[in-house]
PDB file of C-alpha atoms in Angstrom:
ATOM      1  CA  MET A   1       5.088 -15.662 -14.656  1.00  0.00           C
ATOM      2  CA  LYS A   2       7.221 -12.628 -13.985  1.00  0.00           C
ATOM      3  CA  SER A   3       4.400 -10.256 -15.039  1.00  0.00           C
ATOM      4  CA  ARG A   4       1.950 -12.373 -13.367  1.00  0.00           C
ATOM      5  CA  ASP A   5       4.289 -12.005  -9.424  1.00  0.00           C
ATOM      6  CA  THR A   6       4.822  -8.610 -10.817  1.00  0.00           C
ATOM      7  CA  LYS A   7       0.919  -7.898 -10.672  1.00  0.00           C
ATOM      8  CA  PHE A   8       0.009  -9.805  -7.322  1.00  0.00           C
ATOM      9  CA  LEU A   9       3.404  -7.847  -5.558  1.00  0.00           C
ATOM     10  CA  ALA A  10       1.528  -4.712  -6.886  1.00  0.00           C
ATOM     11  CA  ARG A  11      -1.521  -5.622  -5.735  1.00  0.00           C
ATOM     12  CA  TYR A  12      -0.269  -6.652  -2.163  1.00  0.00           C
ATOM     13  CA  ARG A  13       2.167  -3.962  -1.515  1.00  0.00           C
ATOM     14  CA  MET A  14      -1.452  -1.632  -2.802  1.00  0.00           C
ATOM     15  CA  ARG A  15      -2.799  -3.507  -0.115  1.00  0.00           C
ATOM     16  CA  TYR A  16      -0.215  -3.017   2.449  1.00  0.00           C
ATOM     17  CA  CYS A  17      -0.026   0.862   1.617  1.00  0.00           C
ATOM     18  CA  ALA A  18      -3.887   0.639   2.126  1.00  0.00           C
ATOM     19  CA  LYS A  19      -3.806  -0.762   5.281  1.00  0.00           C
ATOM     20  CA  LYS A  20      -0.807   0.906   6.632  1.00  0.00           C
ATOM     21  CA  SER A  21      -2.483   4.992   5.548  1.00  0.00           C
ATOM     22  CA  LEU A  22      -5.623   3.656   7.349  1.00  0.00           C
ATOM     23  CA  ILE A  23      -3.943   2.877  10.533  1.00  0.00           C
ATOM     24  CA  LYS A  24      -2.265   6.108  10.679  1.00  0.00           C
ATOM     25  CA  PRO A  25      -4.267   8.781   8.755  1.00  0.00           C
ATOM     26  CA  ILE A  26      -3.555  11.524  11.308  1.00  0.00           C
ATOM     27  CA  HIS A  27       0.202  11.522  11.069  1.00  0.00           C
ATOM     28  CA  GLU A  28      -0.405  11.086   7.098  1.00  0.00           C
ATOM     29  CA  ARG A  29      -2.249  14.095   7.841  1.00  0.00           C
ATOM     30  CA  VAL A  30       0.105  16.117   9.775  1.00  0.00           C
ATOM     31  CA  ILE A  31       2.897  15.317   7.330  1.00  0.00           C
ATOM     32  CA  LYS A  32       1.025  16.959   4.859  1.00  0.00           C
TER      33      LYS A  32
END
């Protein structure tokens, strides 16, 4: 169960990060 939960959380986190990056692509480019 723990391993499954961690995998689910990791996927959710990746999706959230991707959405955030899509929302603020210019800012990220400027920072980089």
